[in-house]
Short mmCIF file of C-alpha atoms in Angstrom, two decimals:
data_model
loop_
_atom_site.label_atom_id
_atom_site.label_comp_id
_atom_site.label_asym_id
_atom_site.label_seq_id
_atom_site.Cartn_x
_atom_site.Cartn_y
_atom_site.Cartn_z
CA MET G 277 19.57 1.90 -18.22
CA ALA G 278 16.50 1.59 -20.44
CA LEU G 279 13.14 1.01 -18.79
CA SER G 280 11.36 -2.27 -19.40
CA PRO G 281 8.06 -2.10 -21.32
CA SER G 282 6.22 -2.89 -18.09
CA ASN G 283 7.87 -0.03 -16.23
CA MET G 284 7.21 2.31 -19.15
CA ARG G 285 3.52 1.43 -18.99
CA GLY G 286 3.59 1.96 -15.23
CA ALA G 287 5.18 5.39 -15.64
CA ALA G 288 2.66 6.36 -18.35
CA TYR G 289 -0.30 5.31 -16.20
CA ALA G 290 1.14 7.20 -13.23
CA LEU G 291 1.68 10.38 -15.26
CA THR G 292 -1.93 10.15 -16.41
CA ALA G 293 -3.14 9.60 -12.85
CA PHE G 294 -1.32 12.62 -11.50
CA ALA G 295 -2.48 14.80 -14.40
CA ILE G 296 -6.05 13.90 -13.45
CA PHE G 297 -5.32 14.48 -9.76
CA SER G 298 -3.99 17.93 -10.67
CA THR G 299 -7.18 18.68 -12.59
CA HIS G 300 -9.12 17.48 -9.53
CA ASP G 301 -7.20 20.02 -7.44
CA VAL G 302 -7.96 22.80 -9.92
CA VAL G 303 -11.68 22.17 -9.40
CA VAL G 304 -11.15 22.20 -5.62
CA LYS G 305 -9.31 25.51 -5.94
CA SER G 306 -12.06 27.03 -8.08
CA LEU G 307 -14.67 25.99 -5.49
CA GLY G 308 -12.45 27.36 -2.72
CA ALA G 309 -12.92 30.86 -4.10
CA SER G 310 -16.62 30.74 -3.10
CA TYR G 311 -16.96 28.10 -0.38
CA GLY G 312 -15.13 27.06 2.76
CA ALA G 313 -13.03 23.92 2.95
CA VAL G 314 -15.53 22.36 5.39
CA GLN G 315 -18.38 22.62 2.88
CA ILE G 316 -16.31 21.24 -0.01
CA MET G 317 -15.10 18.36 2.17
CA PHE G 318 -18.62 17.52 3.32
CA PHE G 319 -20.02 17.11 -0.17
CA SER G 320 -16.87 15.35 -1.40
CA VAL G 321 -17.24 12.73 1.32
CA LEU G 322 -20.99 12.49 0.66
CA PHE G 323 -20.36 11.74 -3.02
CA GLY G 324 -17.63 9.26 -2.09
CA PHE G 325 -19.87 7.07 0.07
CA PRO G 326 -21.34 5.05 -2.83
CA LEU G 327 -17.83 3.88 -3.76
CA LEU G 328 -17.15 2.86 -0.17
CA THR G 329 -20.47 1.01 -0.03
CA MET G 330 -19.57 -1.00 -3.14
CA MET G 331 -16.26 -1.99 -1.57
CA LEU G 332 -18.00 -3.03 1.65
CA MET G 333 -20.33 -5.25 -0.36
CA GLN G 334 -17.42 -6.91 -2.19
CA ASP G 335 -15.06 -7.43 0.75
CA PRO G 336 -14.77 -11.23 1.25
CA THR G 337 -12.78 -11.13 4.50
CA ARG G 338 -14.52 -12.25 7.66
CA GLY G 339 -14.71 -10.09 10.70
CA ASN G 340 -16.31 -6.98 12.14
CA LEU G 341 -15.59 -3.28 11.85
CA ARG G 342 -13.73 -3.01 15.16
CA PRO G 343 -10.09 -2.01 14.59
CA VAL G 344 -7.34 -4.30 15.80
CA HIS G 345 -5.32 -1.25 16.89
CA PRO G 346 -7.94 1.27 18.08
CA TRP G 347 -5.51 3.94 19.32
CA TRP G 348 -3.39 3.88 16.19
CA MET G 349 -6.58 3.94 14.13
CA ALA G 350 -7.85 6.93 16.11
CA LEU G 351 -4.59 8.82 15.53
CA ARG G 352 -4.65 7.89 11.84
CA THR G 353 -8.24 9.12 11.50
CA VAL G 354 -7.34 12.46 13.09
CA ALA G 355 -4.34 12.74 10.74
CA VAL G 356 -6.48 12.02 7.66
CA VAL G 357 -9.12 14.60 8.67
CA ILE G 358 -6.42 17.23 9.22
CA THR G 359 -4.71 16.34 5.94
CA GLY G 360 -7.86 16.66 3.86
CA LEU G 361 -9.27 19.79 5.46
CA CYS G 362 -5.92 21.59 5.40
CA ALA G 363 -5.16 20.52 1.82
CA PHE G 364 -8.52 21.83 0.58
CA TYR G 365 -7.97 25.08 2.46
CA ALA G 366 -4.44 25.46 1.08
CA PHE G 367 -5.61 24.93 -2.50
CA GLY G 368 -8.13 27.72 -2.03
CA HIS G 369 -5.66 30.22 -0.57
CA LEU G 370 -2.23 29.52 -2.08
CA PRO G 371 -0.86 29.43 -5.62
CA LEU G 372 -1.06 25.84 -6.84
CA ALA G 373 2.70 25.44 -7.36
CA GLN G 374 3.48 26.73 -3.87
CA ALA G 375 0.91 24.43 -2.28
CA TYR G 376 2.34 21.39 -4.08
CA ALA G 377 5.90 22.33 -3.16
CA ILE G 378 4.96 22.24 0.54
CA PHE G 379 2.92 19.02 0.18
CA PHE G 380 5.98 17.37 -1.37
CA ALA G 381 7.70 17.63 2.02
CA SER G 382 5.67 14.58 3.13
CA PRO G 383 8.34 11.98 2.16
CA LEU G 384 10.87 13.85 4.27
CA LEU G 385 8.53 13.84 7.26
CA ILE G 386 7.66 10.18 6.69
CA THR G 387 11.36 9.36 6.89
CA LEU G 388 11.70 11.26 10.18
CA LEU G 389 8.56 9.78 11.77
CA SER G 390 9.54 6.25 10.78
CA ILE G 391 12.41 6.43 13.28
CA PRO G 392 10.29 6.53 16.49
CA ILE G 393 7.20 4.73 15.14
CA LEU G 394 8.70 2.00 12.96
CA GLY G 395 12.15 1.75 14.52
CA GLU G 396 13.68 2.70 11.17
CA LYS G 397 17.39 3.46 11.13
CA VAL G 398 18.07 6.50 8.96
CA GLY G 399 21.68 6.79 7.91
CA LEU G 400 23.78 9.71 6.81
CA HIS G 401 22.57 9.74 3.19
CA ARG G 402 18.84 9.81 3.90
CA GLY G 403 19.38 12.09 6.89
CA ALA G 404 21.19 14.60 4.69
CA ALA G 405 18.40 14.36 2.10
CA VAL G 406 15.82 15.15 4.80
CA VAL G 407 17.79 18.18 5.99
CA ALA G 408 18.20 19.42 2.42
CA GLY G 409 14.49 18.96 1.74
CA LEU G 410 13.49 20.86 4.87
CA VAL G 411 15.80 23.68 3.79
CA GLY G 412 13.87 23.62 0.51
CA VAL G 413 10.63 24.09 2.47
CA LEU G 414 12.13 27.13 4.19
CA ILE G 415 13.11 28.53 0.79
CA VAL G 416 9.50 28.19 -0.36
CA LEU G 417 8.06 29.70 2.84
CA ARG G 418 10.69 32.46 3.17
CA PRO G 419 9.90 33.25 6.83
CA GLY G 420 10.71 36.87 7.62
CA ASP G 421 10.90 37.78 3.95
CA GLU G 422 7.33 37.09 2.86
CA PRO G 423 4.25 37.21 5.14
CA LEU G 424 3.13 33.72 6.12
CA THR G 425 -0.61 33.10 5.87
CA LEU G 426 -3.08 30.54 7.16
CA GLY G 427 -2.78 28.92 3.74
CA HIS G 428 0.91 28.23 4.33
CA GLY G 429 0.18 26.85 7.77
CA ALA G 430 -2.57 24.64 6.35
CA ALA G 431 -0.24 23.26 3.67
CA VAL G 432 2.41 22.42 6.29
CA LEU G 433 -0.20 20.76 8.55
CA SER G 434 -1.48 18.77 5.58
CA ALA G 435 2.03 17.49 4.84
CA VAL G 436 2.52 16.55 8.51
CA GLY G 437 -0.88 14.83 8.70
CA ASN G 438 -0.17 12.87 5.55
CA ALA G 439 3.19 11.72 6.92
CA VAL G 440 1.62 10.59 10.20
CA ASN G 441 -1.03 8.67 8.30
CA ALA G 442 1.51 7.02 6.00
CA VAL G 443 3.73 5.81 8.82
CA ILE G 444 0.78 4.47 10.83
CA MET G 445 -0.46 2.67 7.72
CA ARG G 446 2.96 1.06 7.37
CA LYS G 447 2.75 -0.05 11.02
CA ILE G 448 -0.79 -1.48 11.16
CA GLY G 449 -1.94 -1.79 7.55
CA GLN G 450 -1.26 -5.51 7.23
CA GLU G 451 -3.33 -6.34 10.32
CA GLU G 452 -6.43 -4.22 9.74
CA ARG G 453 -9.26 -5.06 7.34
CA THR G 454 -9.40 -2.88 4.23
CA VAL G 455 -12.91 -1.69 5.01
CA VAL G 456 -11.85 -0.67 8.53
CA LEU G 457 -9.01 1.43 7.13
CA LEU G 458 -11.41 3.12 4.72
CA ILE G 459 -14.57 3.60 6.71
CA TYR G 460 -13.38 5.35 9.88
CA PRO G 461 -11.78 8.43 8.24
CA MET G 462 -14.76 8.85 5.90
CA ILE G 463 -17.36 8.58 8.68
CA VAL G 464 -15.48 10.94 11.02
CA ASN G 465 -14.98 13.38 8.15
CA PHE G 466 -18.67 13.25 7.30
CA VAL G 467 -19.92 13.65 10.88
CA LEU G 468 -17.45 16.41 11.79
CA MET G 469 -18.09 18.40 8.60
CA ALA G 470 -21.86 17.94 9.05
CA ILE G 471 -21.61 19.43 12.56
CA LEU G 472 -19.59 22.42 11.32
CA LEU G 473 -21.50 22.93 8.07
CA PRO G 474 -24.52 24.89 9.43
CA PHE G 475 -22.19 27.61 10.72
CA ILE G 476 -20.52 28.30 7.37
CA TYR G 477 -22.92 26.93 4.76
CA ILE G 478 -23.38 28.92 1.57
CA PRO G 479 -26.13 27.73 -0.81
CA MET G 480 -24.60 25.91 -3.78
CA PRO G 481 -26.17 26.14 -7.23
CA ILE G 482 -26.47 22.93 -9.20
CA GLU G 483 -23.41 23.70 -11.31
CA ASP G 484 -21.21 23.94 -8.21
CA LEU G 485 -22.64 20.70 -6.84
CA GLY G 486 -21.72 19.28 -10.24
CA LYS G 487 -18.15 20.47 -9.69
CA VAL G 488 -18.03 18.56 -6.39
CA GLY G 489 -19.26 15.53 -8.32
CA ILE G 490 -16.39 16.08 -10.76
CA VAL G 491 -13.96 16.15 -7.81
CA ALA G 492 -15.28 12.76 -6.65
CA ALA G 493 -15.25 11.32 -10.18
CA PHE G 494 -11.74 12.56 -10.99
CA GLY G 495 -10.43 11.20 -7.69
CA PHE G 496 -11.90 7.80 -8.53
CA ILE G 497 -10.58 7.79 -12.11
CA ALA G 498 -7.09 8.92 -11.06
CA MET G 499 -7.04 6.26 -8.33
CA ASN G 500 -7.71 3.56 -10.91
CA PHE G 501 -4.96 4.82 -13.20
CA LEU G 502 -2.60 4.74 -10.22
CA ILE G 503 -3.63 1.15 -9.53
CA PHE G 504 -2.86 0.29 -13.19
CA ALA G 505 0.51 1.99 -12.74
CA TYR G 506 1.47 -0.13 -9.74
CA ARG G 507 0.17 -3.29 -11.41
CA ASN G 508 2.61 -2.70 -14.26
CA GLY G 509 5.61 -0.87 -12.83
CA GLU G 510 7.94 -0.99 -9.87
CA ALA G 511 7.23 1.42 -7.03
CA VAL G 512 10.61 3.12 -7.49
CA ILE G 513 9.55 4.02 -11.06
CA VAL G 514 5.94 4.91 -10.35
CA ALA G 515 6.30 6.91 -7.12
CA PRO G 516 8.47 9.77 -8.48
CA MET G 517 5.82 10.49 -11.12
CA GLN G 518 3.87 12.35 -8.42
CA TYR G 519 6.27 15.23 -8.83
CA SER G 520 4.91 15.85 -12.32
CA GLN G 521 2.06 17.63 -10.54
CA ILE G 522 4.30 20.68 -10.08
CA ILE G 523 4.36 21.05 -13.88
CA TRP G 524 0.57 20.89 -14.11
CA ALA G 525 0.27 23.26 -11.16
CA THR G 526 2.45 25.81 -12.94
CA ILE G 527 0.50 25.49 -16.21
CA PHE G 528 -2.95 25.58 -14.60
CA GLY G 529 -1.95 28.38 -12.24
CA ILE G 530 -0.81 30.60 -15.07
CA MET G 531 -3.65 29.77 -17.48
CA LEU G 532 -6.64 29.62 -15.12
CA PHE G 533 -5.80 31.66 -12.03
CA ASN G 534 -3.37 34.28 -13.33
CA GLU G 535 -0.72 33.03 -10.90
CA THR G 536 2.99 33.52 -11.25
CA VAL G 537 5.68 31.17 -9.97
CA ASP G 538 8.52 33.10 -8.38
CA VAL G 539 12.14 32.00 -8.35
CA PRO G 540 12.33 31.03 -4.63
CA THR G 541 9.31 28.74 -5.02
CA MET G 542 10.89 26.99 -8.01
CA ILE G 543 14.27 26.66 -6.27
CA GLY G 544 12.69 25.36 -3.08
CA ALA G 545 10.43 22.95 -4.99
CA THR G 546 13.42 21.60 -6.90
CA VAL G 547 15.36 20.97 -3.68
CA ILE G 548 12.34 19.25 -2.06
CA ILE G 549 11.68 17.07 -5.11
CA MET G 550 15.30 16.01 -5.52
CA SER G 551 15.48 15.14 -1.81
CA GLY G 552 12.31 13.05 -2.08
CA ILE G 553 13.55 11.22 -5.15
CA TYR G 554 16.88 10.51 -3.48
CA ILE G 555 15.11 9.02 -0.46
CA LEU G 556 13.01 6.82 -2.77
CA MET G 557 16.13 5.61 -4.56
CA ARG G 558 17.92 4.85 -1.30
CA GLU G 559 14.95 2.85 0.00
CA SER G 560 14.77 0.88 -3.26
CA THR G 561 18.27 -0.56 -2.83
CA GLY G 562 16.81 -3.17 -0.45
CA ASP G 563 19.53 -3.01 2.22
CA THR G 564 19.17 0.63 3.29
CA SER G 565 15.67 0.60 4.74
CA GLU G 566 13.98 -2.21 6.63
CA ASN G 567 10.49 -0.71 6.35
CA THR G 568 10.62 1.30 3.06
CA PRO G 569 8.03 3.75 4.47
CA VAL G 570 8.22 6.25 1.60
CA LEU G 571 8.33 3.64 -1.14
CA ARG G 572 5.27 1.97 0.38
CA THR G 573 3.24 5.18 0.44
CA ARG G 574 1.34 4.51 -2.74
CA SER G 575 -1.64 6.84 -2.36
CA ARG G 576 -1.45 10.54 -2.94
CA PHE G 577 -1.97 12.61 0.21
CA GLU G 578 -5.09 11.14 1.76
CA THR G 579 -8.15 13.29 2.40
CA GLY G 580 -10.65 10.69 3.60
CA THR G 581 -12.96 11.58 0.71
CA SER G 582 -12.14 8.60 -1.50
CA LEU G 583 -10.69 5.10 -1.48
CA ARG G 584 -7.02 4.38 -0.81
CA VAL G 585 -4.80 3.00 -3.55
CA GLY G 586 -2.61 1.00 -1.16
CA THR G 587 -5.44 -0.86 0.55
CA ILE G 588 -7.06 -1.72 -2.78
CA LEU G 589 -3.76 -3.01 -4.16
CA ARG G 590 -3.29 -5.19 -1.11
CA ARG G 591 -6.85 -6.49 -1.33
CA ARG G 592 -6.21 -7.53 -4.93
CA GLY G 593 -2.95 -9.22 -4.04
CA ILE G 594 -0.84 -6.71 -5.99
CA HIS G 595 2.65 -6.05 -4.62
CA PRO G 596 4.15 -2.93 -6.25
CA THR G 597 7.50 -3.61 -4.63
CA ARG G 598 7.59 -7.17 -5.88
CA HIS G 599 10.87 -6.59 -7.72
CA MET G 600 12.62 -5.66 -4.51
CA GLU G 601 14.52 -8.30 -2.62
CA ASN G 602 12.18 -10.23 -0.26
CA ASP G 603 9.35 -7.81 -1.17
CA LYS G 604 10.18 -5.61 1.78
#
């Protein structure tokens, strides 16, 4: 069936957003060759604070900065910190395509975690897709065949942390103020990285500080393109565009870092991506999933260094799943 003009615009905006995100990750990887993930995270959060301040100034909702669900917010903050730190570390120590392949396991983990946290009922079809996707992760990791490194462990932890964050957001996101959802991960990231920074700090020349500025700028630009995508297209069309990052990862890895993509990584990535897309399609039917946890995960994996797409969309009254029955 042909896509509507609106969905075509949404897909185009999303492809642009994820191309920029991929370029953002290339800069992170290039910095990771000289600096630790803690140092990169610290300056990324520091450069992201002006954007958060502008949002705080514009937020019209009444209230304070105390979370409605403090324990869930605490767990979410821990998950975001782990996701960001581990993702930055993985980019610095793994081939780009391999890192992305592991990150793409997040939708599978979101589906699993939604069972105990959201009370989601996962049937045979989505359950089989999760199992297939996890087999794809094992194909990429090849335990016993290839030596596993801290980079692999970091990528897996990042995927787990992102899934925990996404499911908690689905549980409490409607009840917490946007600024509360944004400010706690950024502040904890900043304070924790500031405490650790003196132990690993390496002086950064101005050009490398400029690269961190580029990371912050690209994250902001890509976020806005993703917002445009969800304003125009249905979530079921926009969300799968994230998998285009594996194409950019392959191109950038070969051209800039002299990386090669081996056959097991490509096979495993294909299995993971197809499983994720299948789960998205099943959730979009409207009668398969009560909570649509994967379809509602509109941000890329969250690092706590920039604003969230989902919270901004909600603040602006934009419902990306508006075409679904009852806007579930």
